PDB file of C-alpha atoms and ligand atoms in Angstrom:
ATOM      1  CA  UNK U   1       0.000   0.000   0.000  1.00 76.00           C
ATOM      2  CA  UNK U   2       1.232   3.501  -0.869  1.00 79.00           C
ATOM      3  CA  UNK U   3       2.357   5.402   2.225  1.00 90.00           C
ATOM      4  CA  UNK U   4       0.719   8.772   2.780  1.00 97.00           C
ATOM      5  CA  UNK U   5       3.411  11.411   2.390  1.00 97.00           C
ATOM      6  CA  UNK U   6       1.477  14.237   0.729  1.00 98.00           C
ATOM      7  CA  UNK U   7      -0.846  16.748   2.351  1.00 98.00           C
ATOM      8  CA  UNK U   8      -2.888  19.698   1.197  1.00 98.00           C
ATOM      9  CA  UNK U   9      -3.810  22.734   3.286  1.00 97.00           C
ATOM     10  CA  UNK U  10      -6.539  24.899   1.756  1.00 96.00           C
ATOM     11  CA  UNK U  11      -5.805  28.469   2.889  1.00 94.00           C
ATOM     12  CA  UNK U  12      -7.535  30.669   0.347  1.00 90.00           C
ATOM     13  CA  UNK U  13     -10.563  31.746   2.408  1.00 86.00           C
ATOM     14  CA  UNK U  14     -11.226  35.412   3.068  1.00 84.00           C
ATOM     15  CA  UNK U  15     -11.358  35.191   6.858  1.00 85.00           C
ATOM     16  CA  UNK U  16     -14.442  37.387   7.120  1.00 88.00           C
ATOM     17  CA  UNK U  17     -15.145  36.161  10.669  1.00 91.00           C
ATOM     18  CA  UNK U  18     -11.988  37.931  11.862  1.00 93.00           C
ATOM     19  CA  UNK U  19     -12.265  41.309  10.172  1.00 94.00           C
ATOM     20  CA  UNK U  20     -10.727  43.834  10.586  1.00 94.00           C
ATOM     21  CA  UNK U  21      -7.704  41.743  11.728  1.00 92.00           C
ATOM     22  CA  UNK U  22      -7.741  39.839   8.439  1.00 92.00           C
ATOM     23  CA  UNK U  23      -8.150  42.849   6.151  1.00 92.00           C
ATOM     24  CA  UNK U  24      -4.433  42.928   5.346  1.00 91.00           C
ATOM     25  CA  UNK U  25      -3.260  39.711   7.035  1.00 93.00           C
ATOM     26  CA  UNK U  26      -4.157  36.094   6.148  1.00 95.00           C
ATOM     27  CA  UNK U  27      -6.306  34.530   8.870  1.00 94.00           C
ATOM     28  CA  UNK U  28      -3.913  31.539   8.869  1.00 95.00           C
ATOM     29  CA  UNK U  29      -1.183  33.859  10.182  1.00 95.00           C
ATOM     30  CA  UNK U  30      -3.150  34.860  13.303  1.00 95.00           C
ATOM     31  CA  UNK U  31      -0.903  33.611  16.098  1.00 97.00           C
ATOM     32  CA  UNK U  32      -1.707  31.373  19.023  1.00 97.00           C
ATOM     33  CA  UNK U  33       0.703  33.232  21.330  1.00 97.00           C
ATOM     34  CA  UNK U  34       3.772  33.544  19.068  1.00 95.00           C
ATOM     35  CA  UNK U  35       3.163  30.802  16.488  1.00 95.00           C
ATOM     36  CA  UNK U  36       0.884  31.354  13.464  1.00 96.00           C
ATOM     37  CA  UNK U  37      -2.029  28.894  13.410  1.00 96.00           C
ATOM     38  CA  UNK U  38      -0.908  27.462  10.066  1.00 95.00           C
ATOM     39  CA  UNK U  39       2.435  26.477  11.617  1.00 95.00           C
ATOM     40  CA  UNK U  40       0.615  24.257  14.145  1.00 96.00           C
ATOM     41  CA  UNK U  41      -1.132  22.562  11.216  1.00 96.00           C
ATOM     42  CA  UNK U  42       2.098  22.100   9.256  1.00 96.00           C
ATOM     43  CA  UNK U  43       3.839  20.702  12.365  1.00 95.00           C
ATOM     44  CA  UNK U  44       1.014  18.177  12.830  1.00 97.00           C
ATOM     45  CA  UNK U  45       1.431  17.087   9.194  1.00 96.00           C
ATOM     46  CA  UNK U  46       5.211  16.735   9.509  1.00 96.00           C
ATOM     47  CA  UNK U  47       4.932  14.804  12.794  1.00 96.00           C
ATOM     48  CA  UNK U  48       2.510  12.473  11.002  1.00 97.00           C
ATOM     49  CA  UNK U  49       5.068  11.560   8.318  1.00 96.00           C
ATOM     50  CA  UNK U  50       4.144  14.099   5.619  1.00 96.00           C
ATOM     51  CA  UNK U  51       7.115  15.110   3.463  1.00 96.00           C
ATOM     52  CA  UNK U  52       5.380  17.098   0.690  1.00 96.00           C
ATOM     53  CA  UNK U  53       2.888  19.838   1.286  1.00 97.00           C
ATOM     54  CA  UNK U  54       0.704  21.889  -1.024  1.00 97.00           C
ATOM     55  CA  UNK U  55      -0.817  25.067   0.395  1.00 97.00           C
ATOM     56  CA  UNK U  56      -3.688  26.485  -1.631  1.00 96.00           C
ATOM     57  CA  UNK U  57      -3.611  30.250  -1.307  1.00 94.00           C
ATOM     58  CA  UNK U  58      -5.091  33.308  -2.962  1.00 91.00           C
ATOM     59  CA  UNK U  59      -3.943  36.802  -3.932  1.00 88.00           C
ATOM     60  CA  UNK U  60      -3.846  38.229  -0.407  1.00 86.00           C
ATOM     61  CA  UNK U  61      -1.852  35.408   1.211  1.00 92.00           C
ATOM     62  CA  UNK U  62       1.748  36.262   0.414  1.00 92.00           C
ATOM     63  CA  UNK U  63       2.646  36.314   4.120  1.00 94.00           C
ATOM     64  CA  UNK U  64       2.074  32.527   4.288  1.00 95.00           C
ATOM     65  CA  UNK U  65       4.646  31.923   1.539  1.00 93.00           C
ATOM     66  CA  UNK U  66       7.097  34.260   3.278  1.00 92.00           C
ATOM     67  CA  UNK U  67       6.607  32.450   6.588  1.00 92.00           C
ATOM     68  CA  UNK U  68       7.808  29.150   5.118  1.00 91.00           C
ATOM     69  CA  UNK U  69      10.714  30.777   3.229  1.00 87.00           C
ATOM     70  CA  UNK U  70      13.985  32.106   4.656  1.00 86.00           C
ATOM     71  CA  UNK U  71      14.221  35.807   5.545  1.00 89.00           C
ATOM     72  CA  UNK U  72      17.756  36.874   4.628  1.00 89.00           C
ATOM     73  CA  UNK U  73      17.546  40.445   6.022  1.00 90.00           C
ATOM     74  CA  UNK U  74      16.181  39.248   9.336  1.00 90.00           C
ATOM     75  CA  UNK U  75      18.860  36.557   9.593  1.00 90.00           C
ATOM     76  CA  UNK U  76      21.625  39.146   8.893  1.00 92.00           C
ATOM     77  CA  UNK U  77      20.269  41.429  11.613  1.00 91.00           C
ATOM     78  CA  UNK U  78      20.013  38.525  14.073  1.00 92.00           C
ATOM     79  CA  UNK U  79      23.559  37.376  13.247  1.00 92.00           C
ATOM     80  CA  UNK U  80      24.892  40.897  13.946  1.00 92.00           C
ATOM     81  CA  UNK U  81      23.194  40.948  17.333  1.00 92.00           C
ATOM     82  CA  UNK U  82      24.448  37.450  18.169  1.00 91.00           C
ATOM     83  CA  UNK U  83      20.986  35.837  18.253  1.00 91.00           C
ATOM     84  CA  UNK U  84      22.024  32.653  16.473  1.00 88.00           C
ATOM     85  CA  UNK U  85      19.621  30.488  18.499  1.00 88.00           C
ATOM     86  CA  UNK U  86      16.698  32.478  17.077  1.00 88.00           C
ATOM     87  CA  UNK U  87      18.044  31.948  13.549  1.00 88.00           C
ATOM     88  CA  UNK U  88      18.115  28.187  13.994  1.00 87.00           C
ATOM     89  CA  UNK U  89      14.522  28.312  15.333  1.00 85.00           C
ATOM     90  CA  UNK U  90      13.474  30.229  12.207  1.00 86.00           C
ATOM     91  CA  UNK U  91      15.370  27.841   9.931  1.00 85.00           C
ATOM     92  CA  UNK U  92      13.481  24.915  11.446  1.00 85.00           C
ATOM     93  CA  UNK U  93      10.294  26.413   9.983  1.00 84.00           C
ATOM     94  CA  UNK U  94      11.645  26.787   6.450  1.00 80.00           C
ATOM     95  CA  UNK U  95      13.427  23.396   6.538  1.00 86.00           C
ATOM     96  CA  UNK U  96      10.491  21.490   8.037  1.00 85.00           C
ATOM     97  CA  UNK U  97       8.908  20.210   4.833  1.00 87.00           C
ATOM     98  CA  UNK U  98       8.981  20.525   1.067  1.00 93.00           C
ATOM     99  CA  UNK U  99       6.210  23.057   0.500  1.00 94.00           C
ATOM    100  CA  UNK U 100       4.582  24.247  -2.719  1.00 96.00           C
ATOM    101  CA  UNK U 101       1.901  26.865  -3.253  1.00 96.00           C
ATOM    102  CA  UNK U 102      -0.882  27.187  -5.780  1.00 95.00           C
ATOM    103  CA  UNK U 103      -3.370  30.018  -6.073  1.00 93.00           C
ATOM    104  CA  UNK U 104      -7.113  29.574  -6.194  1.00 92.00           C
ATOM    105  CA  UNK U 105      -8.257  32.479  -8.335  1.00 90.00           C
ATOM    106  CA  UNK U 106     -11.880  32.500  -7.206  1.00 88.00           C
ATOM    107  CA  UNK U 107     -13.270  31.263  -3.895  1.00 87.00           C
ATOM    108  CA  UNK U 108     -15.800  28.693  -5.087  1.00 92.00           C
ATOM    109  CA  UNK U 109     -15.710  26.410  -2.064  1.00 93.00           C
ATOM    110  CA  UNK U 110     -13.606  23.757  -0.329  1.00 95.00           C
ATOM    111  CA  UNK U 111     -14.219  21.148  -3.039  1.00 96.00           C
ATOM    112  CA  UNK U 112     -13.062  23.598  -5.700  1.00 96.00           C
ATOM    113  CA  UNK U 113      -9.937  24.381  -3.641  1.00 96.00           C
ATOM    114  CA  UNK U 114      -9.068  20.695  -3.156  1.00 97.00           C
ATOM    115  CA  UNK U 115      -9.470  20.074  -6.905  1.00 97.00           C
ATOM    116  CA  UNK U 116      -6.372  22.272  -7.358  1.00 96.00           C
ATOM    117  CA  UNK U 117      -4.348  19.415  -5.797  1.00 97.00           C
ATOM    118  CA  UNK U 118      -4.975  16.997  -8.682  1.00 97.00           C
ATOM    119  CA  UNK U 119      -1.524  17.338 -10.293  1.00 97.00           C
ATOM    120  CA  UNK U 120       0.207  17.418  -6.902  1.00 98.00           C
ATOM    121  CA  UNK U 121      -1.513  14.197  -5.800  1.00 97.00           C
ATOM    122  CA  UNK U 122      -0.418  12.492  -9.043  1.00 97.00           C
ATOM    123  CA  UNK U 123      -2.653   9.465  -8.517  1.00 96.00           C
ATOM    124  CA  UNK U 124      -1.660   8.911  -4.857  1.00 97.00           C
ATOM    125  CA  UNK U 125      -3.742   9.115  -1.683  1.00 97.00           C
ATOM    126  CA  UNK U 126      -3.209  12.348   0.259  1.00 98.00           C
ATOM    127  CA  UNK U 127      -4.292  14.150   3.401  1.00 98.00           C
ATOM    128  CA  UNK U 128      -6.223  17.407   3.707  1.00 98.00           C
ATOM    129  CA  UNK U 129      -5.909  19.554   6.836  1.00 98.00           C
ATOM    130  CA  UNK U 130      -8.113  22.599   7.326  1.00 96.00           C
ATOM    131  CA  UNK U 131      -6.474  25.598   8.950  1.00 90.00           C
ATOM    132  CA  UNK U 132      -9.461  26.508  11.134  1.00 91.00           C
ATOM    133  CA  UNK U 133      -9.152  23.251  13.087  1.00 95.00           C
ATOM    134  CA  UNK U 134      -6.158  22.985  15.413  1.00 97.00           C
ATOM    135  CA  UNK U 135      -5.926  19.727  17.371  1.00 98.00           C
ATOM    136  CA  UNK U 136      -3.899  19.194  20.527  1.00 98.00           C
ATOM    137  CA  UNK U 137      -3.189  15.510  21.091  1.00 97.00           C
ATOM    138  CA  UNK U 138      -0.515  13.131  22.254  1.00 97.00           C
ATOM    139  CA  UNK U 139      -0.411  11.263  18.927  1.00 98.00           C
ATOM    140  CA  UNK U 140      -0.883  13.824  16.115  1.00 98.00           C
ATOM    141  CA  UNK U 141      -4.444  13.701  14.793  1.00 98.00           C
ATOM    142  CA  UNK U 142      -3.344  13.017  11.209  1.00 98.00           C
ATOM    143  CA  UNK U 143      -1.020  10.214  12.359  1.00 98.00           C
ATOM    144  CA  UNK U 144      -3.988   8.540  14.077  1.00 98.00           C
ATOM    145  CA  UNK U 145      -5.917   8.789  10.796  1.00 98.00           C
ATOM    146  CA  UNK U 146      -3.044   7.376   8.737  1.00 98.00           C
ATOM    147  CA  UNK U 147      -2.984   4.379  11.101  1.00 97.00           C
ATOM    148  CA  UNK U 148      -6.713   3.862  10.430  1.00 97.00           C
ATOM    149  CA  UNK U 149      -6.128   4.200   6.667  1.00 97.00           C
ATOM    150  CA  UNK U 150      -3.521   1.439   6.806  1.00 96.00           C
ATOM    151  CA  UNK U 151      -6.127  -0.891   8.321  1.00 96.00           C
ATOM    152  CA  UNK U 152      -9.118   0.369   6.307  1.00 96.00           C
ATOM    153  CA  UNK U 153      -7.872   1.804   2.989  1.00 96.00           C
ATOM    154  CA  UNK U 154     -10.372   4.265   1.552  1.00 96.00           C
ATOM    155  CA  UNK U 155     -11.525   7.757   2.449  1.00 97.00           C
ATOM    156  CA  UNK U 156     -10.992   8.615   6.122  1.00 98.00           C
ATOM    157  CA  UNK U 157     -12.774  11.564   7.730  1.00 98.00           C
ATOM    158  CA  UNK U 158     -11.627  12.950  11.081  1.00 98.00           C
ATOM    159  CA  UNK U 159     -14.768  13.314  13.175  1.00 98.00           C
ATOM    160  CA  UNK U 160     -15.994  14.067  16.688  1.00 97.00           C
ATOM    161  CA  UNK U 161     -19.423  14.346  18.247  1.00 97.00           C
ATOM    162  CA  UNK U 162     -20.674  17.924  18.601  1.00 96.00           C
ATOM    163  CA  UNK U 163     -23.897  19.266  20.144  1.00 96.00           C
ATOM    164  CA  UNK U 164     -26.968  19.221  17.884  1.00 97.00           C
ATOM    165  CA  UNK U 165     -27.068  23.010  18.300  1.00 96.00           C
ATOM    166  CA  UNK U 166     -23.721  23.204  16.504  1.00 95.00           C
ATOM    167  CA  UNK U 167     -24.161  20.538  13.812  1.00 97.00           C
ATOM    168  CA  UNK U 168     -25.322  23.091  11.213  1.00 96.00           C
ATOM    169  CA  UNK U 169     -21.733  24.421  11.056  1.00 94.00           C
ATOM    170  CA  UNK U 170     -20.333  21.103   9.818  1.00 95.00           C
ATOM    171  CA  UNK U 171     -20.560  18.136   7.487  1.00 95.00           C
ATOM    172  CA  UNK U 172     -22.651  15.528   9.364  1.00 97.00           C
ATOM    173  CA  UNK U 173     -22.404  11.742   8.982  1.00 97.00           C
ATOM    174  CA  UNK U 174     -25.051   9.083   8.448  1.00 97.00           C
ATOM    175  CA  UNK U 175     -23.011   6.088   9.573  1.00 97.00           C
ATOM    176  CA  UNK U 176     -22.756   2.819  11.478  1.00 96.00           C
ATOM    177  CA  UNK U 177     -20.047   1.673  13.857  1.00 96.00           C
ATOM    178  CA  UNK U 178     -17.416  -0.743  12.480  1.00 96.00           C
ATOM    179  CA  UNK U 179     -15.155  -0.891  15.530  1.00 96.00           C
ATOM    180  CA  UNK U 180     -14.082   1.307  18.420  1.00 96.00           C
ATOM    181  CA  UNK U 181     -13.864   4.908  17.088  1.00 97.00           C
ATOM    182  CA  UNK U 182     -14.389   3.836  13.438  1.00 98.00           C
ATOM    183  CA  UNK U 183     -17.657   4.327  11.480  1.00 98.00           C
ATOM    184  CA  UNK U 184     -18.650   3.279   7.969  1.00 97.00           C
ATOM    185  CA  UNK U 185     -20.228   6.293   6.273  1.00 98.00           C
ATOM    186  CA  UNK U 186     -23.471   5.694   4.340  1.00 97.00           C
ATOM    187  CA  UNK U 187     -24.216   9.319   3.561  1.00 96.00           C
ATOM    188  CA  UNK U 188     -23.217  12.849   4.499  1.00 96.00           C
ATOM    189  CA  UNK U 189     -24.930  16.211   4.636  1.00 95.00           C
ATOM    190  CA  UNK U 190     -23.116  19.543   4.521  1.00 94.00           C
ATOM    191  CA  UNK U 191     -24.294  22.013   7.151  1.00 95.00           C
ATOM    192  CA  UNK U 192     -27.691  20.404   7.885  1.00 96.00           C
ATOM    193  CA  UNK U 193     -30.389  22.085   9.948  1.00 96.00           C
ATOM    194  CA  UNK U 194     -30.473  20.658  13.481  1.00 96.00           C
ATOM    195  CA  UNK U 195     -33.755  18.818  12.817  1.00 96.00           C
ATOM    196  CA  UNK U 196     -32.509  17.363   9.514  1.00 95.00           C
ATOM    197  CA  UNK U 197     -29.063  16.190  10.679  1.00 97.00           C
ATOM    198  CA  UNK U 198     -28.518  12.432  10.232  1.00 97.00           C
ATOM    199  CA  UNK U 199     -26.403  12.432  13.431  1.00 97.00           C
ATOM    200  CA  UNK U 200     -24.320  14.801  15.535  1.00 97.00           C
ATOM    201  CA  UNK U 201     -21.068  13.231  14.302  1.00 98.00           C
ATOM    202  CA  UNK U 202     -19.261  16.077  12.548  1.00 98.00           C
ATOM    203  CA  UNK U 203     -16.330  16.195  10.130  1.00 97.00           C
ATOM    204  CA  UNK U 204     -13.675  18.340  11.794  1.00 96.00           C
ATOM    205  CA  UNK U 205     -11.076  19.482   9.318  1.00 95.00           C
ATOM    206  CA  UNK U 206      -9.029  16.325   8.655  1.00 98.00           C
ATOM    207  CA  UNK U 207      -9.390  14.033   5.621  1.00 98.00           C
ATOM    208  CA  UNK U 208      -7.497  11.261   3.879  1.00 98.00           C
ATOM    209  CA  UNK U 209      -8.593  11.155   0.270  1.00 98.00           C
ATOM    210  CA  UNK U 210      -7.895   8.804  -2.610  1.00 97.00           C
ATOM    211  CA  UNK U 211      -7.462   9.955  -6.231  1.00 96.00           C
ATOM    212  CA  UNK U 212     -11.112   8.998  -7.047  1.00 97.00           C
ATOM    213  CA  UNK U 213     -12.075  12.211  -5.275  1.00 97.00           C
ATOM    214  CA  UNK U 214     -11.025  14.247  -8.335  1.00 98.00           C
ATOM    215  CA  UNK U 215     -13.509  12.470 -10.667  1.00 97.00           C
ATOM    216  CA  UNK U 216     -16.197  13.003  -8.035  1.00 97.00           C
ATOM    217  CA  UNK U 217     -15.285  16.693  -7.719  1.00 97.00           C
ATOM    218  CA  UNK U 218     -15.581  17.094 -11.494  1.00 97.00           C
ATOM    219  CA  UNK U 219     -19.200  15.922 -11.199  1.00 96.00           C
ATOM    220  CA  UNK U 220     -20.021  17.981  -8.102  1.00 95.00           C
ATOM    221  CA  UNK U 221     -22.531  20.803  -8.582  1.00 95.00           C
ATOM    222  CA  UNK U 222     -22.602  23.834  -6.262  1.00 94.00           C
ATOM    223  CA  UNK U 223     -24.270  22.871  -2.965  1.00 92.00           C
ATOM    224  CA  UNK U 224     -24.617  24.526   0.472  1.00 90.00           C
ATOM    225  CA  UNK U 225     -23.896  28.272   0.217  1.00 90.00           C
ATOM    226  CA  UNK U 226     -23.681  27.971  -3.594  1.00 93.00           C
ATOM    227  CA  UNK U 227     -20.185  26.467  -3.206  1.00 93.00           C
ATOM    228  CA  UNK U 228     -18.576  23.290  -4.594  1.00 95.00           C
ATOM    229  CA  UNK U 229     -18.549  21.263  -1.385  1.00 95.00           C
ATOM    230  CA  UNK U 230     -15.967  18.574  -0.626  1.00 96.00           C
ATOM    231  CA  UNK U 231     -18.682  16.815   1.399  1.00 96.00           C
ATOM    232  CA  UNK U 232     -20.861  16.437  -1.726  1.00 95.00           C
ATOM    233  CA  UNK U 233     -17.992  14.818  -3.643  1.00 97.00           C
ATOM    234  CA  UNK U 234     -17.213  12.412  -0.774  1.00 97.00           C
ATOM    235  CA  UNK U 235     -20.930  11.517  -0.632  1.00 96.00           C
ATOM    236  CA  UNK U 236     -20.614  10.063  -4.148  1.00 96.00           C
ATOM    237  CA  UNK U 237     -17.900   7.684  -2.912  1.00 97.00           C
ATOM    238  CA  UNK U 238     -19.993   6.280  -0.032  1.00 96.00           C
ATOM    239  CA  UNK U 239     -21.569   3.567  -2.214  1.00 92.00           C
ATOM    240  CA  UNK U 240     -18.172   1.837  -2.398  1.00 92.00           C
ATOM    241  CA  UNK U 241     -18.450   1.132   1.364  1.00 92.00           C
ATOM    242  CA  UNK U 242     -14.931   2.506   1.779  1.00 96.00           C
ATOM    243  CA  UNK U 243     -15.663   5.871   3.361  1.00 98.00           C
ATOM    244  CA  UNK U 244     -14.901   5.840   7.092  1.00 98.00           C
ATOM    245  CA  UNK U 245     -15.282   8.315   9.928  1.00 98.00           C
ATOM    246  CA  UNK U 246     -12.610   8.159  12.611  1.00 98.00           C
ATOM    247  CA  UNK U 247     -13.359   9.674  16.010  1.00 98.00           C
ATOM    248  CA  UNK U 248      -9.901  11.089  16.692  1.00 98.00           C
ATOM    249  CA  UNK U 249      -8.432  11.462  20.155  1.00 98.00           C
ATOM    250  CA  UNK U 250      -7.549  15.044  20.978  1.00 98.00           C
ATOM    251  CA  UNK U 251      -8.789  18.474  21.927  1.00 98.00           C
ATOM    252  CA  UNK U 252      -9.873  20.359  18.857  1.00 97.00           C
ATOM    253  CA  UNK U 253     -10.131  24.142  18.658  1.00 97.00           C
ATOM    254  CA  UNK U 254     -12.145  26.015  16.055  1.00 94.00           C
ATOM    255  CA  UNK U 255      -9.676  28.858  15.655  1.00 95.00           C
ATOM    256  CA  UNK U 256     -11.796  30.338  12.855  1.00 92.00           C
ATOM    257  CA  UNK U 257     -14.288  31.328  15.554  1.00 92.00           C
ATOM    258  CA  UNK U 258     -13.556  34.114  18.063  1.00 95.00           C
ATOM    259  CA  UNK U 259     -14.445  32.048  21.133  1.00 96.00           C
ATOM    260  CA  UNK U 260     -12.576  28.981  19.833  1.00 96.00           C
ATOM    261  CA  UNK U 261      -9.545  31.144  19.115  1.00 97.00           C
ATOM    262  CA  UNK U 262      -9.617  32.534  22.638  1.00 97.00           C
ATOM    263  CA  UNK U 263      -9.873  29.011  24.100  1.00 98.00           C
ATOM    264  CA  UNK U 264      -6.842  27.933  22.064  1.00 98.00           C
ATOM    265  CA  UNK U 265      -4.829  30.966  23.158  1.00 98.00           C
ATOM    266  CA  UNK U 266      -5.571  30.395  26.866  1.00 98.00           C
ATOM    267  CA  UNK U 267      -5.075  26.618  26.858  1.00 98.00           C
ATOM    268  CA  UNK U 268      -1.886  26.646  24.775  1.00 98.00           C
ATOM    269  CA  UNK U 269      -0.468  29.344  27.094  1.00 98.00           C
ATOM    270  CA  UNK U 270      -1.316  27.229  30.150  1.00 98.00           C
ATOM    271  CA  UNK U 271       0.544  24.264  28.611  1.00 97.00           C
ATOM    272  CA  UNK U 272       3.716  26.231  27.875  1.00 97.00           C
ATOM    273  CA  UNK U 273       6.776  25.762  30.106  1.00 97.00           C
ATOM    274  CA  UNK U 274       7.718  29.432  29.832  1.00 96.00           C
ATOM    275  CA  UNK U 275       4.234  30.831  30.527  1.00 97.00           C
ATOM    276  CA  UNK U 276       2.029  28.162  32.132  1.00 97.00           C
ATOM    277  CA  UNK U 277       2.678  28.886  35.839  1.00 98.00           C
ATOM    278  CA  UNK U 278       2.685  32.646  35.679  1.00 98.00           C
ATOM    279  CA  UNK U 279      -0.358  32.739  33.395  1.00 97.00           C
ATOM    280  CA  UNK U 280      -2.302  30.317  35.574  1.00 97.00           C
ATOM    281  CA  UNK U 281      -1.591  32.484  38.672  1.00 97.00           C
ATOM    282  CA  UNK U 282      -2.721  35.546  36.748  1.00 97.00           C
ATOM    283  CA  UNK U 283      -5.974  33.872  35.659  1.00 96.00           C
ATOM    284  CA  UNK U 284      -6.757  32.747  39.222  1.00 96.00           C
ATOM    285  CA  UNK U 285      -6.138  36.279  40.536  1.00 96.00           C
ATOM    286  CA  UNK U 286      -8.215  37.958  37.912  1.00 95.00           C
ATOM    287  CA  UNK U 287     -11.123  35.526  38.297  1.00 93.00           C
ATOM    288  CA  UNK U 288     -11.181  35.802  42.089  1.00 94.00           C
ATOM    289  CA  UNK U 289     -11.247  39.588  41.807  1.00 93.00           C
ATOM    290  CA  UNK U 290     -14.372  39.590  39.612  1.00 86.00           C
TER     291      UNK U 290
HETATM  292  C1  LIG K 301     -15.696  22.841   6.212  1.00 72.29           C
HETATM  293  C2  LIG K 301     -16.394  21.612   5.617  1.00 72.29           C
HETATM  294  C3  LIG K 301     -17.293  20.954   6.657  1.00 72.29           C
HETATM  295  C4  LIG K 301     -16.472  20.620   7.902  1.00 72.29           C
HETATM  296  C5  LIG K 301     -15.788  21.888   8.438  1.00 72.29           C
HETATM  297  C6  LIG K 301     -14.843  21.492   9.557  1.00 72.29           C
HETATM  298  O1  LIG K 301     -16.648  23.844   6.456  1.00 72.29           O
HETATM  299  O2  LIG K 301     -17.135  22.011   4.483  1.00 72.29           O
HETATM  300  O3  LIG K 301     -17.859  19.775   6.117  1.00 72.29           O
HETATM  301  O4  LIG K 301     -17.311  20.048   8.870  1.00 72.29           O
HETATM  302  O5  LIG K 301     -15.012  22.528   7.419  1.00 72.29           O
HETATM  303  O6  LIG K 301     -14.341  22.573  10.246  1.00 72.29           O
HETATM  304  P1  LIG K 301     -16.242  25.396   6.716  1.00 72.29           P
HETATM  305  O7  LIG K 301     -15.894  25.482   8.181  1.00 72.29           O
HETATM  306  O8  LIG K 301     -15.081  25.694   5.834  1.00 72.29           O
HETATM  307  O9  LIG K 301     -17.463  26.186   6.389  1.00 72.29           O
END
């Protein structure tokens, strides 16, 4: 079986939920403390065995390309001031993975964005990681999914149960349990109304796709929100019986949402060696003074 070494990160969205911060800055560059959210996603991919990455961008996303390149001027200035440790930290980012970029000229939906990966995938299975979903876990979320793929080759969707009040934000599964944490998907609905949702098992920003997805995307008509939905293309593959949902282990943050972003910022700070203790004391003090 072909090992999964390629991953795609769609990062062309406008980031309207974070305006005005995202007027001149890509939403993927919003930091959780001092690390841009997209770097967390790339690190998860690399720690899962990904060696080749395609980031799908758009006109206003040059900062993402710069972040994964070297910055000669900055390195010269840091060398002069003797900050060589910082340089090696920065080099780790640009050396982490072989990364390519492609521009989506019009924002016609996630399915349309993923279709741009056809040449990159070159007939091999690949992973898709969405930048709005950051997952903190012992074993990287994508690595867990690759392990499932090796046992159940097919399409693997990273899922978790959400409240029925929130299901309309996601792709929802109609599925049956195959084994612990693994479901066989019979059908899917993109952003269903609460009362029409087939379940409250939601797709949360991680996919392993096989090359068949591109034929399905070619046949996919605009769906929810008038966009070409990845969910609608995956739906077409369900008949094969090889579409699985995997309930991944980890804490997932919706960093595309203001409250989710705030949760990520607080919890990542609490976990940090350099900030955890002092920040926790500060939070206790401030809460007790309310
Ligand atoms: C996308 C997908 C949806 C999925 C969600 C996960 O929606 O279309 O199926 O559940 O990501 O975060 P978006 O959040 O881009 O509207």
